[in-house]
Short mmCIF file of C-alpha atoms (C1' of nucleotides) in Angstrom, two decimals:
data_model
loop_
_atom_site.label_atom_id
_atom_site.label_comp_id
_atom_site.label_asym_id
_atom_site.label_seq_id
_atom_site.Cartn_x
_atom_site.Cartn_y
_atom_site.Cartn_z
CA UNK A 13 -0.09 -0.19 0.05
CA UNK A 14 2.26 2.81 1.40
CA UNK A 15 6.01 3.05 1.98
CA UNK A 16 4.86 2.08 5.70
CA UNK A 17 3.61 -0.60 5.29
CA UNK A 18 6.35 -2.32 3.30
CA UNK A 19 8.73 -0.89 5.87
CA UNK A 20 6.47 -3.00 8.77
CA UNK A 21 6.52 -5.89 6.26
CA UNK A 22 10.29 -5.88 6.51
CA UNK A 23 9.64 -6.31 10.58
CA UNK A 24 10.26 -2.38 11.59
CA UNK A 25 9.26 1.09 10.96
CA UNK A 26 12.27 3.64 10.92
CA UNK A 27 10.35 5.15 13.61
CA UNK A 28 10.11 1.92 15.91
CA UNK A 29 13.98 1.28 14.81
CA UNK A 30 14.99 4.51 16.17
CA UNK A 31 12.98 3.95 19.15
CA UNK A 32 14.01 0.60 19.85
CA UNK A 33 18.06 1.05 18.92
CA UNK A 34 17.79 4.23 21.22
CA UNK A 35 16.07 2.20 24.07
CA UNK A 36 18.95 -0.27 24.09
CA UNK A 37 21.91 2.13 24.07
CA UNK A 38 20.15 4.26 26.53
CA UNK A 39 19.92 1.19 28.41
CA UNK A 40 23.53 0.10 28.31
CA UNK A 41 25.32 3.70 28.52
CA UNK A 42 22.68 6.35 30.17
CA UNK A 43 21.27 9.07 28.13
CA UNK A 44 23.56 12.23 28.15
CA UNK A 45 26.78 9.69 27.63
CA UNK A 46 24.49 8.52 24.63
CA UNK A 47 24.56 11.00 21.49
CA UNK A 48 22.48 11.16 18.83
CA UNK A 49 25.37 10.18 16.50
CA UNK A 50 25.79 6.79 18.49
CA UNK A 51 22.20 6.12 17.96
CA UNK A 52 21.76 7.31 14.11
CA UNK A 53 25.05 5.04 13.57
CA UNK A 54 23.97 2.11 15.59
CA UNK A 55 20.33 2.30 13.78
CA UNK A 56 22.37 2.78 10.20
CA UNK A 57 20.08 5.88 9.75
CA UNK A 58 20.96 9.36 8.73
CA UNK A 59 20.49 12.02 11.31
CA UNK A 60 17.93 14.03 9.50
CA UNK A 61 15.53 10.71 9.35
CA UNK A 62 16.10 10.72 12.93
CA UNK A 63 15.32 14.59 13.08
CA UNK A 64 12.08 14.08 10.95
CA UNK A 65 10.58 11.29 13.69
CA UNK A 66 11.81 13.56 16.72
CA UNK A 67 12.37 17.02 17.07
CA UNK A 68 14.98 16.80 19.73
CA UNK A 69 16.56 14.44 21.37
CA UNK A 70 14.55 15.16 24.67
CA UNK A 71 11.37 14.21 22.23
CA UNK A 72 13.07 10.70 21.65
CA UNK A 73 13.83 10.04 25.30
CA UNK A 74 10.28 10.65 26.01
CA UNK A 75 9.25 8.26 23.17
CA UNK A 76 11.79 5.51 24.41
CA UNK A 77 10.33 5.80 27.87
CA UNK A 78 7.07 5.11 26.35
CA UNK A 79 7.83 2.31 24.50
CA UNK A 80 10.32 1.02 27.73
CA UNK A 81 6.35 0.78 29.39
CA UNK A 82 4.90 -0.67 26.17
CA UNK A 83 7.27 -3.46 26.28
CA UNK A 84 7.10 -4.06 29.85
CA UNK A 85 3.38 -3.92 29.76
CA UNK A 86 3.26 -6.86 27.54
CA UNK A 87 6.04 -8.92 29.13
CA UNK A 88 3.98 -8.41 32.54
CA UNK A 89 0.87 -10.05 30.27
CA UNK A 90 3.11 -12.91 29.58
CA UNK A 91 3.94 -13.09 33.67
CA UNK A 92 0.48 -12.60 35.28
CA UNK A 93 -2.59 -15.14 34.40
CA UNK A 94 -5.41 -13.03 35.33
CA UNK A 95 -8.15 -15.09 34.96
CA UNK A 96 -6.65 -18.96 36.08
CA UNK A 97 -4.82 -18.18 38.85
CA UNK A 98 -5.03 -16.76 42.57
CA UNK A 99 -4.10 -13.38 42.78
CA UNK A 100 -1.46 -13.93 45.45
CA UNK A 101 0.35 -16.29 42.75
CA UNK A 102 0.44 -13.55 40.31
CA UNK A 103 1.93 -11.02 42.57
CA UNK A 104 4.61 -13.42 43.46
CA UNK A 105 5.21 -14.45 40.19
CA UNK A 106 6.03 -10.74 39.68
CA UNK A 107 8.46 -11.20 42.29
CA UNK A 108 10.18 -14.63 40.67
CA UNK A 109 9.86 -12.75 37.39
CA UNK A 110 11.92 -9.28 38.55
CA UNK A 111 14.35 -11.68 40.11
CA UNK A 112 15.71 -13.16 36.87
CA UNK A 113 15.08 -9.77 35.66
CA UNK A 114 17.47 -7.90 37.88
CA UNK A 115 19.48 -10.51 37.97
CA UNK A 116 20.88 -9.99 34.65
CA UNK A 117 24.59 -9.07 34.07
CA UNK A 118 23.52 -6.29 31.42
CA UNK A 119 20.49 -4.70 34.10
CA UNK A 120 21.58 -1.20 34.69
CA UNK A 121 18.63 -0.57 36.59
CA UNK A 122 14.92 0.83 35.67
CA UNK A 123 15.52 2.82 32.84
CA UNK A 124 12.54 5.43 34.32
CA UNK A 125 14.95 5.53 37.69
CA UNK A 126 17.57 6.26 35.63
CA UNK A 127 16.32 8.82 33.80
CA UNK A 128 15.04 10.91 36.84
CA UNK A 129 18.28 10.63 38.44
CA UNK A 130 19.73 12.25 34.93
CA UNK A 131 16.92 14.78 34.32
CA UNK A 132 14.74 15.50 37.27
CA UNK A 133 13.83 19.10 37.70
CA UNK A 134 15.32 19.54 34.35
CA UNK A 135 12.69 18.15 31.80
CA UNK A 136 9.50 18.48 32.42
CA UNK A 137 8.08 15.97 29.68
CA UNK A 138 10.81 13.63 30.77
CA UNK A 139 9.73 13.67 34.56
CA UNK A 140 5.96 13.10 33.65
CA UNK A 141 6.95 9.58 31.40
CA UNK A 142 8.91 8.82 34.18
CA UNK A 143 6.02 9.25 36.78
CA UNK A 144 3.48 7.62 34.31
CA UNK A 145 5.39 4.47 33.75
CA UNK A 146 5.68 4.40 38.01
CA UNK A 147 2.47 4.86 38.44
CA UNK A 148 1.09 2.26 35.80
CA UNK A 149 3.42 -0.15 37.86
CA UNK A 150 1.65 0.76 41.21
CA UNK A 151 -1.93 0.38 39.02
CA UNK A 152 -0.75 -2.95 38.21
CA UNK A 153 -0.14 -3.86 41.78
CA UNK A 154 -3.29 -2.52 43.10
CA UNK A 155 -5.30 -4.47 40.34
CA UNK A 156 -4.20 -7.92 42.23
CA UNK A 157 -4.00 -6.66 45.50
CA UNK A 158 -7.55 -5.58 44.84
CA UNK A 159 -8.70 -9.68 44.52
CA UNK A 160 -6.92 -10.43 48.01
CA UNK A 161 -7.99 -7.46 50.19
CA UNK A 162 -10.03 -4.62 48.77
CA UNK A 163 -10.24 -2.39 51.92
CA UNK A 164 -6.13 -2.11 52.40
CA UNK A 165 -5.34 -2.87 48.37
CA UNK A 166 -4.01 0.97 48.33
CA UNK A 167 -1.75 -0.19 51.22
CA UNK A 168 -0.31 -3.35 50.40
CA UNK A 169 0.05 -2.50 46.61
CA UNK A 170 2.25 0.09 47.62
CA UNK A 171 4.14 -2.07 50.18
CA UNK A 172 4.93 -4.50 47.50
CA UNK A 173 6.07 -1.86 45.01
CA UNK A 174 8.53 -0.79 47.70
CA UNK A 175 9.97 -3.71 47.77
CA UNK A 176 9.95 -4.38 44.08
CA UNK A 177 12.04 -0.99 43.44
CA UNK A 178 14.30 -1.58 46.82
CA UNK A 179 15.41 -5.30 44.88
CA UNK A 180 16.28 -2.79 41.56
CA UNK A 181 17.98 -0.20 42.95
CA UNK A 182 20.39 -3.05 45.32
CA UNK A 183 20.74 -5.44 42.09
CA UNK A 184 23.16 -2.79 40.67
CA UNK A 185 25.20 -3.05 43.28
CA UNK A 186 24.70 -6.60 44.91
CA UNK A 187 24.74 -7.78 41.18
CA UNK A 188 21.35 -9.45 41.45
CA UNK A 189 22.78 -11.68 44.12
CA UNK A 190 20.17 -11.62 47.14
CA UNK A 191 21.30 -12.85 50.31
CA UNK A 192 17.35 -13.36 51.21
CA UNK A 193 14.59 -14.56 49.23
CA UNK A 194 12.49 -11.26 48.23
CA UNK A 195 9.61 -13.36 47.00
CA UNK A 196 9.19 -15.47 50.31
CA UNK A 197 9.16 -11.89 51.68
CA UNK A 198 6.61 -10.74 49.44
CA UNK A 199 4.43 -13.65 50.55
CA UNK A 200 4.83 -12.98 54.15
CA UNK A 201 3.77 -9.41 53.53
CA UNK A 202 1.00 -10.78 51.17
CA UNK A 203 -0.13 -13.36 53.80
CA UNK A 204 -0.91 -10.74 56.80
CA UNK A 205 -3.38 -9.05 54.48
CA UNK A 206 -5.39 -12.19 53.80
CA UNK B 11 52.06 27.27 59.60
CA UNK B 12 51.64 26.27 56.04
CA UNK B 13 49.04 27.67 53.14
CA UNK B 14 46.85 24.61 53.71
CA UNK B 15 46.54 25.72 57.67
CA UNK B 16 45.72 29.07 56.43
CA UNK B 17 43.26 27.98 54.52
CA UNK B 18 41.58 25.77 56.69
CA UNK B 19 41.65 29.17 59.27
CA UNK B 20 39.50 30.57 56.59
CA UNK B 21 37.02 27.31 56.82
CA UNK B 22 37.62 25.84 53.48
CA UNK B 23 41.04 23.98 52.02
CA UNK B 24 40.91 24.82 48.15
CA UNK B 25 40.42 20.97 47.62
CA UNK B 26 37.21 20.66 50.19
CA UNK B 27 35.55 23.72 48.39
CA UNK B 28 35.89 21.61 45.01
CA UNK B 29 34.64 18.66 46.45
CA UNK B 30 31.93 20.12 48.20
CA UNK B 31 30.61 22.30 45.01
CA UNK B 32 31.07 19.52 42.63
CA UNK B 33 28.86 17.56 45.33
CA UNK B 34 26.37 20.32 45.64
CA UNK B 35 26.18 20.43 41.57
CA UNK B 36 26.05 16.65 40.76
CA UNK B 37 23.21 16.41 43.49
CA UNK B 38 21.34 19.01 41.35
CA UNK B 39 22.19 18.32 37.74
CA UNK B 40 23.85 14.69 37.47
CA UNK B 41 27.35 13.58 36.55
CA UNK B 42 27.20 13.96 32.84
CA UNK B 43 25.28 17.39 32.96
CA UNK B 44 27.65 18.82 35.49
CA UNK B 45 30.87 20.42 33.39
CA UNK B 46 33.84 20.90 35.22
CA UNK B 47 33.80 24.68 33.57
CA UNK B 48 30.39 24.62 35.85
CA UNK B 49 32.30 23.54 38.91
CA UNK B 50 34.97 25.80 38.37
CA UNK B 51 32.81 28.48 38.04
CA UNK B 52 30.50 27.94 40.66
CA UNK B 53 33.77 27.39 43.32
CA UNK B 54 35.31 30.76 42.21
CA UNK B 55 38.60 28.88 41.35
CA UNK B 56 40.35 28.25 37.80
CA UNK B 57 40.47 25.40 35.97
CA UNK B 58 44.40 24.64 36.50
CA UNK B 59 43.54 24.45 40.47
CA UNK B 60 40.96 21.83 40.12
CA UNK B 61 42.87 19.77 37.50
CA UNK B 62 45.73 20.19 40.19
CA UNK B 63 44.10 18.36 43.26
CA UNK B 64 42.08 16.52 40.67
CA UNK B 65 43.71 14.73 37.41
CA UNK B 66 40.38 13.82 35.73
CA UNK B 67 36.47 14.52 36.40
CA UNK B 68 36.45 10.60 37.27
CA UNK B 69 39.08 11.13 40.19
CA UNK B 70 36.46 14.36 41.33
CA UNK B 71 33.52 12.09 41.12
CA UNK B 72 35.23 9.44 43.31
CA UNK B 73 36.23 12.03 45.20
CA UNK B 74 32.60 13.12 46.14
CA UNK B 75 30.91 9.87 46.38
CA UNK B 76 33.71 9.47 49.18
CA UNK B 77 32.70 12.82 50.87
CA UNK B 78 29.52 11.70 50.15
CA UNK B 79 29.86 8.75 52.15
CA UNK B 80 31.62 10.73 54.98
CA UNK B 81 28.92 13.16 55.40
CA UNK B 82 26.41 10.67 55.30
CA UNK B 83 28.06 8.83 58.32
CA UNK B 84 28.69 12.01 60.67
CA UNK B 85 24.97 12.94 59.87
CA UNK B 86 24.12 9.12 61.39
CA UNK B 87 25.92 9.58 64.24
CA UNK B 88 23.65 12.05 65.16
CA UNK B 89 20.67 9.77 64.09
CA UNK B 90 21.80 6.87 65.94
CA UNK B 91 22.52 6.96 69.86
CA UNK B 92 24.28 3.65 70.52
CA UNK B 93 24.62 3.28 73.61
CA UNK B 94 21.61 4.99 75.47
CA UNK B 95 18.96 3.41 73.24
CA UNK B 96 17.77 0.08 72.35
CA UNK B 97 18.86 -0.92 68.76
CA UNK B 98 15.17 -1.23 68.00
CA UNK B 99 14.64 2.60 68.37
CA UNK B 100 17.89 3.20 66.27
CA UNK B 101 16.81 1.51 63.50
CA UNK B 102 13.24 3.25 63.72
CA UNK B 103 15.05 6.67 64.16
CA UNK B 104 16.77 5.80 60.57
CA UNK B 105 13.57 5.05 58.87
CA UNK B 106 12.21 8.32 60.67
CA UNK B 107 15.49 10.48 59.34
CA UNK B 108 14.74 8.72 55.71
CA UNK B 109 11.25 9.86 55.76
CA UNK B 110 12.29 13.78 56.09
CA UNK B 111 15.73 13.27 53.85
CA UNK B 112 14.21 11.69 51.09
CA UNK B 113 10.86 13.99 51.40
CA UNK B 114 12.83 17.28 50.66
CA UNK B 115 11.91 18.84 47.57
CA UNK B 116 15.63 19.14 46.51
CA UNK B 117 16.11 15.49 46.99
CA UNK B 118 17.21 14.07 43.51
CA UNK B 119 18.00 10.37 44.85
CA UNK B 120 20.96 8.52 46.34
CA UNK B 121 24.06 9.89 44.65
CA UNK B 122 25.62 6.53 44.49
CA UNK B 123 22.50 4.94 43.16
CA UNK B 124 21.99 7.87 39.97
CA UNK B 125 26.05 7.31 39.70
CA UNK B 126 25.68 3.48 39.42
CA UNK B 127 23.12 4.47 36.65
CA UNK B 128 25.29 7.17 35.16
CA UNK B 129 28.51 4.82 35.39
CA UNK B 130 27.58 1.33 35.62
CA UNK B 131 30.03 -0.60 33.06
CA UNK B 132 31.66 2.19 32.14
CA UNK B 133 33.86 3.15 34.82
CA UNK B 134 35.20 0.83 37.62
CA UNK B 135 36.42 3.28 39.95
CA UNK B 136 32.93 4.90 40.16
CA UNK B 137 31.58 1.37 40.19
CA UNK B 138 33.43 0.66 43.31
CA UNK B 139 32.63 3.73 45.20
CA UNK B 140 29.43 3.29 45.05
CA UNK B 141 29.51 -0.14 46.01
CA UNK B 142 31.45 0.39 48.99
CA UNK B 143 28.70 3.24 49.91
CA UNK B 144 26.28 0.83 49.80
CA UNK B 145 28.24 -1.62 51.46
CA UNK B 146 28.57 0.54 54.44
CA UNK B 147 25.00 1.56 54.56
CA UNK B 148 24.40 -2.16 54.69
CA UNK B 149 27.18 -2.59 57.87
CA UNK B 150 24.86 -0.05 59.94
CA UNK B 151 21.90 -2.19 59.39
CA UNK B 152 24.14 -5.01 60.55
CA UNK B 153 25.61 -3.33 63.34
CA UNK B 154 21.72 -2.57 64.88
CA UNK B 155 19.77 -5.51 63.93
CA UNK B 156 22.96 -7.38 65.53
CA UNK B 157 21.54 -6.56 68.74
CA UNK B 158 18.36 -7.48 68.10
CA UNK B 159 18.80 -11.07 66.54
CA UNK B 160 22.34 -12.35 66.31
CA UNK B 161 21.05 -15.39 64.40
CA UNK B 162 19.42 -13.64 61.92
CA UNK B 163 21.09 -10.33 61.91
CA UNK B 164 22.18 -9.70 58.19
CA UNK B 165 18.87 -11.42 57.00
CA UNK B 166 17.04 -8.62 58.69
CA UNK B 167 19.69 -5.99 57.89
CA UNK B 168 19.25 -6.59 54.10
CA UNK B 169 15.45 -6.80 54.52
CA UNK B 170 15.46 -2.96 55.99
CA UNK B 171 17.87 -2.38 53.74
CA UNK B 172 15.58 -3.42 50.84
CA UNK B 173 12.94 -1.08 52.24
CA UNK B 174 15.00 1.78 52.70
CA UNK B 175 16.47 1.99 49.30
CA UNK B 176 12.91 1.42 48.18
CA UNK B 177 11.65 4.65 49.74
CA UNK B 178 14.70 6.16 48.03
CA UNK B 179 13.50 5.36 44.55
CA UNK B 180 9.93 5.94 44.59
CA UNK B 181 10.45 9.44 46.84
CA UNK B 182 11.69 10.68 43.55
CA UNK B 183 8.58 9.88 41.66
CA UNK B 184 5.80 10.51 44.55
CA UNK B 185 7.78 13.83 45.41
CA UNK B 186 8.50 12.03 49.29
CA UNK B 187 4.74 11.56 49.74
CA UNK B 188 4.78 8.20 51.12
CA UNK B 189 0.89 7.13 51.25
CA UNK B 190 2.06 4.28 53.98
CA UNK B 191 3.92 4.57 56.85
CA UNK B 192 7.08 3.23 56.34
CA UNK B 193 8.40 3.43 59.92
CA UNK B 194 5.65 1.56 60.79
CA UNK B 195 6.47 -0.74 58.10
CA UNK B 196 10.21 -1.15 59.39
CA UNK B 197 8.85 -1.89 62.68
CA UNK B 198 6.58 -4.66 62.01
CA UNK B 199 9.25 -6.10 60.32
CA UNK B 200 11.73 -5.76 63.27
CA UNK B 201 8.80 -7.14 65.42
CA UNK B 202 9.06 -10.78 63.73
CA UNK B 203 13.02 -10.80 64.57
CA UNK B 204 12.79 -10.24 68.37
"C1'" DG C 29 8.19 8.59 -17.97
"C1'" DA C 30 7.09 12.10 -14.40
"C1'" DC C 31 6.72 13.04 -10.13
"C1'" DA C 32 6.59 13.33 -5.24
"C1'" DA C 33 8.18 10.98 -1.11
"C1'" DA C 34 11.45 9.34 1.55
"C1'" DG C 35 16.08 7.92 2.60
"C1'" DT C 36 21.65 8.60 2.67
"C1'" DA C 37 26.02 11.06 3.33
"C1'" DA C 38 28.07 14.98 4.78
"C1'" DA C 39 29.17 19.50 5.31
"C1'" DC C 40 28.38 22.82 8.70
"C1'" DA C 41 26.83 25.51 12.48
"C1'" DG C 42 27.80 27.29 17.21
"C1'" DA C 43 28.19 25.46 21.76
"C1'" DT C 44 30.42 22.69 25.38
"C1'" DC C 45 32.98 18.91 26.68
"C1'" DG C 46 37.29 17.30 29.19
"C1'" DG C 47 41.67 18.92 29.83
"C1'" DT C 48 46.85 21.37 28.65
"C1'" DT C 49 49.54 25.58 28.42
"C1'" DT C 50 50.99 30.44 28.77
"C1'" DA C 51 51.40 34.16 31.23
"C1'" DC C 52 50.98 36.65 34.98
"C1'" DA C 53 49.72 37.96 39.67
"C1'" DT C 54 49.89 36.68 44.85
"C1'" DT C 55 51.84 34.60 48.87
"C1'" DT C 56 54.90 32.48 51.66
"C1'" DT C 57 59.18 30.81 53.38
"C1'" DT C 58 63.99 31.36 52.86
"C1'" DA D 6 64.80 40.75 49.20
"C1'" DA D 7 65.41 36.88 46.18
"C1'" DA D 8 63.07 32.82 45.62
"C1'" DA D 9 59.40 29.05 44.77
"C1'" DA D 10 55.04 27.63 45.28
"C1'" DT D 11 50.13 28.64 44.34
"C1'" DG D 12 46.71 30.87 42.64
"C1'" DT D 13 44.28 33.20 38.86
"C1'" DA D 14 42.38 34.56 33.74
"C1'" DA D 15 42.45 32.91 29.48
"C1'" DA D 16 43.70 31.43 25.45
"C1'" DC D 17 43.61 26.78 23.38
"C1'" DC D 18 43.58 21.88 21.67
"C1'" DG D 19 40.53 18.36 19.39
"C1'" DA D 20 36.54 16.08 19.92
"C1'" DT D 21 31.94 15.63 21.06
"C1'" DC D 22 27.13 17.61 21.44
"C1'" DT D 23 22.67 18.91 19.93
"C1'" DG D 24 20.80 20.33 15.47
"C1'" DT D 25 20.10 22.23 10.25
"C1'" DT D 26 21.17 22.23 5.78
"C1'" DT D 27 22.43 21.00 1.21
"C1'" DA D 28 22.92 17.48 -2.36
"C1'" DC D 29 21.72 13.50 -4.38
"C1'" DT D 30 19.57 8.80 -4.50
"C1'" DT D 31 16.03 5.49 -4.06
"C1'" DT D 32 11.48 4.54 -4.35
"C1'" DG D 33 6.82 3.91 -4.96
"C1'" DT D 34 2.47 6.32 -7.12
"C1'" DC D 35 0.00 8.34 -10.74
#
DNA sequence: GACAAAGTAAACAGATCGGTTTACATTTTT
DNA sequence: AAAAATGTAAACCGATCTGTTTACTTTGTC
């Protein structure tokens, strides 16, 4: 039909190619340390094309954070089985998944947290993308804790969120080697709300 | 006696002036975003002096992280009363302190965590400074949990550490407004180890 | 085959990066 | 007073930064 359809037929539109390449590089090297030249060379596209789809590097970063959220969302869909499994098991599955997720030697921290570290107080659109991401993370937990204890769903969700964020931050330092079983810790917490 | 003594008499040696200025700017703007020109202008010193005390920007960053640790250490000394207070109270005091600490509108996350986000896999000396800082944080907790439950001191310390790191990471997003009482959550955790 | 869209490659812009060097002023020690 | 150390101010270096522009090539559509 049109050229975009052909590009999709080849697997990727230019725009998603740019976003996915930038996503990988931002994870590896951070945001400031990753120049647009590096992104453009790694994606095999010209600088003009990059600036056609994204007017500034900041816009690209926001798009990458949205992509990060979307890809994490679809990953979550494979971790959570909403119908045929108790909410407790789904929550613990999240923690088990996080353990392998954070334990990857290539893991350099949550991209949204890192973006906050680099742009907090400097770029409002990026800040918003990060808070949106974290808000969604909490909502996923709330959807599950709602099935466990409707009266204290938010409270439990938030406590579990603290655990997950703590795991993520510590993984950077301990190289994903947790001296305590975090899934068990989450289970203990959940069971006090049943 | 010598010039350093005079400088100390005036309050600051050049070296500490540089480190403290860089410390403030790194907290505000991040590491990559803070150029040496900005540090040197803000400190009111020449670039040559800066490069006399620190051969590279990376060396300065390592020094700043060491300063961060030292200043946090002396702050901890004011929070913890090791002799005349039960370890449980000291631990809870740490959580209360962290709440106000992280709730500051100027708080941009733990400097060591942010440094990891920017330099993980890129600068070995900086990585080491960050892990040293976190290791010390855990040791402080271990010293207190030891008094509560010697058999499971490390386990409890690590769990409390997860809570603290989680609080810190979330503070960036929620602006330090915790929907649950984290000190109470820590207390519940501790009391299961008494 | 003409035409428009979308692409590449590369020069260019001005600013800033980390870092060096030169020239000069101010101290401090002898 | 002479000498040495320590500092500032600023030019300078090559590289890199985000972003623009020019010229040319490919591609798909009518």
